[in-house]
Amino acid sequence: MTTHLDATTAADVSVSAEELGVPAARRRSAVLEESIRKDPGRFRVLTGDRPTGRLHLGHYFGTLHNRVRLQELGVETMVVIADYQVLTDRDVADRLTEHVADLVLDYLAIGIDPDRSTIFAHSAIPALNQLLVPFLSLISVAELNRNPTVKEEISQSRQSSVSGLMFTYPVHQAADILFCKANLVPVGQDQLPHLEVTRTIARRFNRRYGDGGATLFPVPEALLSAAPLLLGTDGAKMSKSRGNAITLAASADETARLIRGAKTDPGRHITYEPATRPEVSSLVLLAALCLGRDPHLVAQDIGGRGAAALKSLVTEAVNEYLAPVRLRRTQLAEDRGYVRQVLRDGNERANAIAETTLDEVRAAMSTAY
Ligand code: TRP
């Protein structure tokens, strides 16, 4: 597997980092990090994933690691399993029960603590989904049309036509975020346009229905993480569907096999030069992330011993790093009842929050009968 730094991820959405507002979001994120350290209780984070398969190292170093970090800093964290969102670019969400259980297992294995964080599925929260109706009235078709991330996803979609759900899913995400009044959303830069939709909806709702300046919804902020984007074993972006990913649940042997087959380049001397040697540098970076070391030093240590030595170092580092996660995952997987209960409890908590918010929305909109 290879990795590269997130400076290149803007290519995925074919819009520049400037257009996405990345520099400003980066500056703001540094300020937010400072506030989080000082007063974590001021924040509520909403984050989540689509249940489309097991999580991999790309997810881990991209977002999961950061979620656990925020949880450990004392920030209340809500994790949405976005099951309805699976239907945005395909007709049928297959094996949902299995994929949802896998997600819960992955979350628990990496250290999301169900006593401090809430894991829930958005389809199980009726009041959350009901927010979609007023929210849809607060954003125009033209505004949704301009969303560069949706545009890109539509162009890559495996469907021949664009469904209403695909087109409006940033509004659904606004409901995911605002139902629990989250004020902080850790995102990758391609998700910034989505968060902008949420911010617009929050502001407009408050303006239209706010009584004497009362703000029902916080205007949530993006927390951009400086996380590296991991590429798959074929040198392309690591993704569930490409079969180039090392999942958290993979065995040590499977991990070794995948890394052995990873693409490198003919240069014998190992260096860390992400721009010119993306595959080799990515392997170096992966080892560095697992070892908690500077990638330049990792490359230096391998030096002239070549790609084979690099790959065995990466394999060892990944397997050692993931060993406790995998052990925990295996143990938890034997207790399906517990996994189901974690989700049920999370859904129950999320439902209580959503109903309170919906009551407030009803009152604000004069639809409390
Ligand atoms: N779109 C996210 C993904 O594809 C999942 C998600 C759904 C989400 N709702 C959200 C993320 C709200 C952040 C905020 O992985």
Tab-separated table of C-alpha atoms and ligand atoms in Angstrom:
chain	number	residue	atom	x	y	z
A	1	MET	CA	0.000	0.000	0.000
A	2	THR	CA	1.108	3.511	-0.649
A	3	THR	CA	0.128	6.806	0.846
A	4	HIS	CA	0.412	10.446	0.003
A	5	LEU	CA	-0.172	13.670	1.817
A	6	ASP	CA	-3.502	15.397	1.793
A	7	ALA	CA	-2.204	18.358	-0.172
A	8	THR	CA	-3.060	16.315	-3.237
A	9	THR	CA	-6.611	15.316	-2.290
A	10	ALA	CA	-8.145	18.357	-3.950
A	11	ALA	CA	-7.497	16.567	-7.242
A	12	ASP	CA	-10.233	14.123	-6.249
A	13	VAL	CA	-12.855	16.805	-6.535
A	14	SER	CA	-11.244	18.656	-9.426
A	15	VAL	CA	-11.531	21.986	-7.648
A	16	SER	CA	-8.631	23.809	-6.139
A	17	ALA	CA	-7.999	23.943	-2.421
A	18	GLU	CA	-8.525	27.718	-2.615
A	19	GLU	CA	-11.952	27.295	-4.184
A	20	LEU	CA	-12.896	24.879	-1.440
A	21	GLY	CA	-11.845	27.430	1.147
A	22	VAL	CA	-9.099	25.214	2.523
A	23	PRO	CA	-6.576	27.879	3.601
A	24	ALA	CA	-9.176	29.717	5.681
A	25	ALA	CA	-10.511	26.476	7.157
A	26	ARG	CA	-6.983	25.457	8.065
A	27	ARG	CA	-6.315	28.704	9.900
A	28	ARG	CA	-9.623	28.455	11.710
A	29	SER	CA	-8.941	24.827	12.660
A	30	ALA	CA	-5.728	25.803	14.428
A	31	VAL	CA	-7.699	28.283	16.543
A	32	LEU	CA	-10.355	25.650	17.249
A	33	GLU	CA	-7.746	23.115	18.344
A	34	GLU	CA	-6.571	25.641	20.896
A	35	SER	CA	-10.117	26.139	22.240
A	36	ILE	CA	-10.694	22.392	22.380
A	37	ARG	CA	-7.638	21.952	24.545
A	38	LYS	CA	-8.767	24.741	26.863
A	39	ASP	CA	-12.434	23.860	27.092
A	40	PRO	CA	-13.489	20.568	25.479
A	41	GLY	CA	-16.906	20.744	27.157
A	42	ARG	CA	-17.919	23.604	24.837
A	43	PHE	CA	-17.936	21.309	21.851
A	44	ARG	CA	-20.076	18.554	20.470
A	45	VAL	CA	-18.687	16.685	17.495
A	46	LEU	CA	-20.744	14.952	14.816
A	47	THR	CA	-18.938	12.651	12.460
A	48	GLY	CA	-19.688	9.383	10.706
A	49	ASP	CA	-19.413	6.967	7.822
A	50	ARG	CA	-21.508	5.175	5.265
A	51	PRO	CA	-21.870	1.481	6.039
A	52	THR	CA	-20.430	0.059	2.831
A	53	GLY	CA	-17.809	-2.330	4.214
A	54	ARG	CA	-15.001	-2.683	6.695
A	55	LEU	CA	-12.909	0.326	7.589
A	56	HIS	CA	-9.308	0.408	6.437
A	57	LEU	CA	-6.037	2.122	7.251
A	58	GLY	CA	-6.989	5.060	5.040
A	59	HIS	CA	-9.996	5.683	7.273
A	60	TYR	CA	-7.934	5.049	10.361
A	61	PHE	CA	-5.204	7.605	9.777
A	62	GLY	CA	-7.596	9.898	7.891
A	63	THR	CA	-10.392	10.255	10.427
A	64	LEU	CA	-10.846	7.488	13.002
A	65	HIS	CA	-7.662	8.245	14.868
A	66	ASN	CA	-8.763	11.876	15.144
A	67	ARG	CA	-12.175	10.897	16.532
A	68	VAL	CA	-10.600	8.921	19.330
A	69	ARG	CA	-8.228	11.816	19.985
A	70	LEU	CA	-11.161	14.236	20.352
A	71	GLN	CA	-13.025	11.790	22.570
A	72	GLU	CA	-9.959	11.449	24.777
A	73	LEU	CA	-9.662	15.229	24.995
A	74	GLY	CA	-13.138	15.201	26.500
A	75	VAL	CA	-15.220	16.328	23.530
A	76	GLU	CA	-18.646	14.731	23.357
A	77	THR	CA	-18.807	12.788	20.104
A	78	MET	CA	-21.769	11.603	18.050
A	79	VAL	CA	-20.997	9.054	15.344
A	80	VAL	CA	-23.593	8.610	12.615
A	81	ILE	CA	-23.791	5.416	10.637
A	82	ALA	CA	-25.208	6.962	7.471
A	83	ASP	CA	-27.190	4.012	6.180
A	84	TYR	CA	-29.665	6.005	4.092
A	85	GLN	CA	-26.729	7.771	2.478
A	86	VAL	CA	-25.548	4.490	0.986
A	87	LEU	CA	-28.458	4.907	-1.431
A	88	THR	CA	-27.079	8.093	-2.945
A	89	ASP	CA	-25.030	6.464	-5.695
A	90	ARG	CA	-26.549	2.998	-5.992
A	91	ASP	CA	-30.026	1.561	-6.244
A	92	VAL	CA	-29.779	-0.958	-3.433
A	93	ALA	CA	-27.853	-0.806	-0.172
A	94	ASP	CA	-26.834	-4.426	0.098
A	95	ARG	CA	-25.749	-6.347	3.194
A	96	LEU	CA	-26.596	-3.380	5.410
A	97	THR	CA	-27.014	-5.410	8.594
A	98	GLU	CA	-23.554	-6.897	8.144
A	99	HIS	CA	-21.914	-3.616	7.167
A	100	VAL	CA	-23.468	-1.753	10.088
A	101	ALA	CA	-22.287	-4.428	12.537
A	102	ASP	CA	-18.804	-4.226	10.978
A	103	LEU	CA	-18.734	-0.468	11.462
A	104	VAL	CA	-19.761	-0.726	15.099
A	105	LEU	CA	-17.090	-3.387	15.633
A	106	ASP	CA	-14.435	-1.255	13.963
A	107	TYR	CA	-15.416	1.769	16.060
A	108	LEU	CA	-15.305	-0.152	19.315
A	109	ALA	CA	-12.051	-1.874	18.377
A	110	ILE	CA	-10.224	1.416	17.722
A	111	GLY	CA	-11.369	2.863	21.021
A	112	ILE	CA	-14.646	4.703	20.499
A	113	ASP	CA	-16.141	4.329	23.949
A	114	PRO	CA	-19.928	3.860	23.874
A	115	ASP	CA	-20.214	5.325	27.361
A	116	ARG	CA	-18.763	8.619	26.210
A	117	SER	CA	-19.642	8.634	22.511
A	118	THR	CA	-22.965	7.926	20.821
A	119	ILE	CA	-23.027	5.570	17.842
A	120	PHE	CA	-26.329	5.614	15.944
A	121	ALA	CA	-27.836	4.910	12.518
A	122	HIS	CA	-29.637	7.866	10.977
A	123	SER	CA	-32.421	5.710	9.553
A	124	ALA	CA	-33.336	4.792	13.143
A	125	ILE	CA	-33.948	8.398	14.156
A	126	PRO	CA	-37.312	9.559	12.743
A	127	ALA	CA	-37.134	13.073	14.220
A	128	LEU	CA	-33.735	13.617	12.592
A	129	ASN	CA	-35.173	12.746	9.213
A	130	GLN	CA	-38.167	14.971	9.737
A	131	LEU	CA	-35.833	17.973	9.937
A	132	LEU	CA	-35.142	17.352	6.285
A	133	VAL	CA	-38.521	18.870	5.327
A	134	PRO	CA	-38.015	22.386	6.696
A	135	PHE	CA	-34.311	22.247	5.834
A	136	LEU	CA	-35.047	21.523	2.176
A	137	SER	CA	-37.053	24.718	2.057
A	138	LEU	CA	-34.041	26.747	3.167
A	139	ILE	CA	-31.709	26.014	0.283
A	140	SER	CA	-32.169	26.544	-3.426
A	141	VAL	CA	-31.741	24.060	-6.245
A	142	ALA	CA	-29.111	26.392	-7.723
A	143	GLU	CA	-27.119	26.299	-4.499
A	144	LEU	CA	-27.212	22.513	-4.405
A	145	ASN	CA	-26.265	22.425	-8.082
A	146	ARG	CA	-23.132	24.418	-7.373
A	147	ASN	CA	-21.836	22.023	-4.703
A	148	PRO	CA	-18.523	20.796	-6.169
A	149	THR	CA	-18.404	17.615	-4.100
A	150	VAL	CA	-21.859	16.522	-5.196
A	151	LYS	CA	-20.985	17.407	-8.800
A	152	GLU	CA	-17.930	15.201	-8.613
A	153	GLU	CA	-19.798	12.356	-6.948
A	154	ILE	CA	-22.508	12.537	-9.567
A	155	SER	CA	-19.910	12.320	-12.327
A	156	GLN	CA	-18.436	9.212	-10.711
A	157	SER	CA	-21.766	7.649	-9.820
A	158	ARG	CA	-22.577	4.199	-11.099
A	159	GLN	CA	-26.183	5.250	-11.645
A	160	SER	CA	-27.424	6.486	-14.984
A	161	SER	CA	-29.559	9.204	-13.452
A	162	VAL	CA	-29.278	11.381	-10.389
A	163	SER	CA	-31.772	10.594	-7.652
A	164	GLY	CA	-33.405	13.238	-5.490
A	165	LEU	CA	-31.567	11.728	-2.545
A	166	MET	CA	-28.178	12.102	-4.221
A	167	PHE	CA	-28.909	15.681	-5.102
A	168	THR	CA	-30.131	16.592	-1.632
A	169	TYR	CA	-27.838	14.545	0.563
A	170	PRO	CA	-25.897	17.584	1.824
A	171	VAL	CA	-29.240	18.656	3.317
A	172	HIS	CA	-29.582	15.240	4.929
A	173	GLN	CA	-26.110	15.750	6.366
A	174	ALA	CA	-27.290	19.077	7.736
A	175	ALA	CA	-29.988	17.141	9.594
A	176	ASP	CA	-27.354	14.666	10.855
A	177	ILE	CA	-25.298	17.530	12.218
A	178	LEU	CA	-27.971	19.919	13.448
A	179	PHE	CA	-30.379	17.467	15.081
A	180	CYS	CA	-27.868	17.159	17.937
A	181	LYS	CA	-26.674	20.766	17.671
A	182	ALA	CA	-23.139	19.673	16.949
A	183	ASN	CA	-20.847	22.670	16.643
A	184	LEU	CA	-17.760	20.898	15.364
A	185	VAL	CA	-17.440	18.612	12.348
A	186	PRO	CA	-14.084	16.993	11.611
A	187	VAL	CA	-13.838	16.830	7.836
A	188	GLY	CA	-11.540	16.228	4.946
A	189	GLN	CA	-11.261	19.172	2.569
A	190	ASP	CA	-13.612	17.678	-0.036
A	191	GLN	CA	-16.382	17.777	2.591
A	192	LEU	CA	-16.074	21.529	3.155
A	193	PRO	CA	-18.778	22.407	0.591
A	194	HIS	CA	-21.176	20.074	2.425
A	195	LEU	CA	-20.514	21.750	5.709
A	196	GLU	CA	-21.154	25.087	4.030
A	197	VAL	CA	-24.664	23.845	3.165
A	198	THR	CA	-25.219	22.950	6.820
A	199	ARG	CA	-23.962	26.340	7.955
A	200	THR	CA	-26.245	28.111	5.488
A	201	ILE	CA	-29.258	26.110	6.641
A	202	ALA	CA	-28.505	26.771	10.322
A	203	ARG	CA	-28.162	30.509	9.706
A	204	ARG	CA	-31.295	30.737	7.591
A	205	PHE	CA	-33.360	28.703	10.024
A	206	ASN	CA	-32.263	30.915	12.896
A	207	ARG	CA	-32.995	34.065	10.925
A	208	ARG	CA	-36.362	32.930	9.610
A	209	TYR	CA	-37.722	31.303	12.739
A	210	GLY	CA	-35.577	32.697	15.515
A	211	ASP	CA	-37.631	34.583	18.026
A	212	GLY	CA	-35.998	37.864	18.968
A	213	GLY	CA	-32.561	36.706	17.910
A	214	ALA	CA	-32.736	33.344	19.684
A	215	THR	CA	-30.540	30.895	17.857
A	216	LEU	CA	-31.921	27.397	17.780
A	217	PHE	CA	-29.021	25.942	15.831
A	218	PRO	CA	-25.325	26.547	16.266
A	219	VAL	CA	-23.473	27.300	13.040
A	220	PRO	CA	-21.071	24.353	13.082
A	221	GLU	CA	-17.433	24.693	12.198
A	222	ALA	CA	-15.162	22.440	10.182
A	223	LEU	CA	-12.180	20.948	11.926
A	224	LEU	CA	-9.723	20.110	9.169
A	225	SER	CA	-7.301	17.449	10.188
A	226	ALA	CA	-3.789	17.475	8.797
A	227	ALA	CA	-4.105	13.752	8.260
A	228	PRO	CA	-2.376	12.034	5.374
A	229	LEU	CA	-4.464	10.366	2.731
A	230	LEU	CA	-3.518	6.752	2.327
A	231	LEU	CA	-3.317	5.245	-1.120
A	232	GLY	CA	-4.044	1.631	-1.842
A	233	THR	CA	-1.612	-1.126	-2.770
A	234	ASP	CA	-2.037	-0.246	-6.463
A	235	GLY	CA	-0.969	3.375	-5.979
A	236	ALA	CA	-4.508	4.722	-6.403
A	237	LYS	CA	-6.644	6.129	-3.602
A	238	MET	CA	-7.356	3.461	-1.014
A	239	SER	CA	-10.975	2.463	-1.274
A	240	LYS	CA	-13.246	-0.345	-0.242
A	241	SER	CA	-14.461	-0.943	-3.755
A	242	ARG	CA	-11.051	-1.102	-5.460
A	243	GLY	CA	-9.801	-4.053	-3.424
A	244	ASN	CA	-6.554	-2.189	-2.691
A	245	ALA	CA	-7.158	-1.554	0.992
A	246	ILE	CA	-5.735	-2.998	4.176
A	247	THR	CA	-8.696	-3.281	6.501
A	248	LEU	CA	-8.405	-2.946	10.248
A	249	ALA	CA	-9.885	-6.441	10.504
A	250	ALA	CA	-7.383	-8.071	8.098
A	251	SER	CA	-5.184	-10.819	9.524
A	252	ALA	CA	-1.439	-10.338	9.940
A	253	ASP	CA	-0.821	-12.764	7.060
A	254	GLU	CA	-3.246	-11.009	4.767
A	255	THR	CA	-1.589	-7.707	5.646
A	256	ALA	CA	1.835	-9.143	4.800
A	257	ARG	CA	0.565	-10.460	1.470
A	258	LEU	CA	-1.024	-7.125	0.534
A	259	ILE	CA	2.074	-5.126	1.403
A	260	ARG	CA	4.334	-7.573	-0.405
A	261	GLY	CA	2.292	-6.938	-3.553
A	262	ALA	CA	2.277	-3.165	-3.183
A	263	LYS	CA	3.469	-1.047	-6.063
A	264	THR	CA	6.885	0.607	-5.680
A	265	ASP	CA	9.386	2.084	-8.172
A	266	PRO	CA	12.740	0.900	-9.621
A	267	GLY	CA	14.859	3.199	-7.416
A	268	ARG	CA	16.819	0.995	-5.033
A	269	HIS	CA	17.645	3.680	-2.505
A	270	ILE	CA	14.640	4.399	-0.297
A	271	THR	CA	13.805	8.066	0.223
A	272	TYR	CA	10.839	10.050	1.420
A	273	GLU	CA	9.815	12.276	-1.496
A	274	PRO	CA	6.026	12.269	-1.737
A	275	ALA	CA	5.851	14.503	-4.808
A	276	THR	CA	8.185	12.487	-7.029
A	277	ARG	CA	8.044	9.001	-5.491
A	278	PRO	CA	4.453	8.688	-4.253
A	279	GLU	CA	4.308	4.891	-3.883
A	280	VAL	CA	7.572	4.413	-2.028
A	281	SER	CA	7.028	7.530	0.068
A	282	SER	CA	3.594	6.348	1.006
A	283	LEU	CA	4.931	3.063	2.299
A	284	VAL	CA	7.510	4.997	4.264
A	285	LEU	CA	4.803	7.255	5.649
A	286	LEU	CA	2.626	4.333	6.677
A	287	ALA	CA	5.496	2.800	8.630
A	288	ALA	CA	6.239	6.220	10.143
A	289	LEU	CA	2.625	6.703	11.232
A	290	CYS	CA	2.535	3.289	12.885
A	291	LEU	CA	5.911	3.783	14.537
A	292	GLY	CA	5.271	7.390	15.542
A	293	ARG	CA	8.471	8.450	13.770
A	294	ASP	CA	9.535	11.046	11.231
A	295	PRO	CA	9.183	9.561	7.710
A	296	HIS	CA	12.540	11.020	6.619
A	297	LEU	CA	14.299	9.103	9.369
A	298	VAL	CA	12.412	5.906	8.532
A	299	ALA	CA	13.553	6.234	4.899
A	300	GLN	CA	17.109	6.952	5.982
A	301	ASP	CA	17.204	3.808	8.090
A	302	ILE	CA	16.213	1.647	5.121
A	303	GLY	CA	18.456	3.533	2.693
A	304	GLY	CA	20.072	1.204	0.176
A	305	ARG	CA	18.404	-1.944	1.487
A	306	GLY	CA	15.611	-1.373	-0.999
A	307	ALA	CA	11.891	-1.999	-1.369
A	308	ALA	CA	11.898	-5.509	0.097
A	309	ALA	CA	13.366	-4.248	3.371
A	310	LEU	CA	10.928	-1.345	3.337
A	311	LYS	CA	7.992	-3.687	2.856
A	312	SER	CA	8.989	-5.952	5.696
A	313	LEU	CA	9.375	-2.936	7.957
A	314	VAL	CA	5.928	-1.648	6.947
A	315	THR	CA	4.350	-5.061	7.478
A	316	GLU	CA	5.851	-5.399	10.918
A	317	ALA	CA	4.914	-1.858	11.889
A	318	VAL	CA	1.295	-2.186	10.695
A	319	ASN	CA	0.791	-5.589	12.265
A	320	GLU	CA	2.232	-4.503	15.555
A	321	TYR	CA	0.242	-1.276	15.550
A	322	LEU	CA	-3.023	-3.020	14.739
A	323	ALA	CA	-2.511	-6.078	16.970
A	324	PRO	CA	-4.456	-4.722	19.970
A	325	VAL	CA	-7.201	-3.352	17.696
A	326	ARG	CA	-7.531	-6.705	15.960
A	327	LEU	CA	-7.537	-8.645	19.198
A	328	ARG	CA	-10.290	-6.458	20.592
A	329	ARG	CA	-12.238	-6.729	17.366
A	330	THR	CA	-12.064	-10.529	17.391
A	331	GLN	CA	-13.203	-10.671	21.000
A	332	LEU	CA	-16.092	-8.272	20.394
A	333	ALA	CA	-17.141	-10.081	17.224
A	334	GLU	CA	-17.942	-13.099	19.382
A	335	ASP	CA	-20.460	-11.067	21.333
A	336	ARG	CA	-22.942	-9.985	18.700
A	337	GLY	CA	-25.528	-9.245	21.385
A	338	TYR	CA	-23.264	-6.609	22.882
A	339	VAL	CA	-22.579	-5.007	19.511
A	340	ARG	CA	-26.312	-4.833	18.813
A	341	GLN	CA	-26.915	-3.339	22.257
A	342	VAL	CA	-24.333	-0.599	21.683
A	343	LEU	CA	-26.221	0.482	18.584
A	344	ARG	CA	-29.612	0.225	20.277
A	345	ASP	CA	-28.421	2.366	23.190
A	346	GLY	CA	-26.903	4.872	20.771
A	347	ASN	CA	-30.111	5.026	18.769
A	348	GLU	CA	-32.106	5.552	21.916
A	349	ARG	CA	-29.901	8.427	23.016
A	350	ALA	CA	-29.942	9.986	19.561
A	351	ASN	CA	-33.736	9.650	19.416
A	352	ALA	CA	-34.154	11.500	22.704
A	353	ILE	CA	-31.933	14.328	21.459
A	354	ALA	CA	-33.684	14.454	18.071
A	355	GLU	CA	-37.137	14.600	19.634
A	356	THR	CA	-36.148	17.501	21.855
A	357	THR	CA	-34.758	19.378	18.866
A	358	LEU	CA	-37.806	18.623	16.743
A	359	ASP	CA	-40.046	19.964	19.528
A	360	GLU	CA	-38.060	23.188	19.497
A	361	VAL	CA	-38.288	23.343	15.727
A	362	ARG	CA	-42.049	22.826	15.901
A	363	ALA	CA	-42.373	25.601	18.432
A	364	ALA	CA	-40.210	27.943	16.352
A	365	MET	CA	-42.177	27.172	13.175
A	366	SER	CA	-45.558	27.419	14.949
A	367	THR	CA	-46.359	23.826	14.093
A	368	ALA	CA	-46.649	22.593	17.680
A	369	TYR	CA	-50.264	21.483	17.829
B	1	TRP	N1	-20.688	11.636	4.159
B	1	TRP	C1	-19.986	10.885	5.145
B	1	TRP	C2	-19.277	9.730	4.414
B	1	TRP	O1	-19.561	9.467	3.281
B	1	TRP	C3	-20.880	10.322	6.228
B	1	TRP	C4	-21.742	11.331	6.870
B	1	TRP	C5	-23.108	11.366	6.870
B	1	TRP	C6	-21.329	12.492	7.586
B	1	TRP	N2	-23.573	12.420	7.532
B	1	TRP	C7	-22.511	13.157	7.990
B	1	TRP	C8	-20.092	13.024	7.920
B	1	TRP	C9	-22.451	14.358	8.683
B	1	TRP	C10	-20.047	14.235	8.635
B	1	TRP	C11	-21.215	14.889	8.994
B	1	TRP	O2	-18.456	9.073	5.012
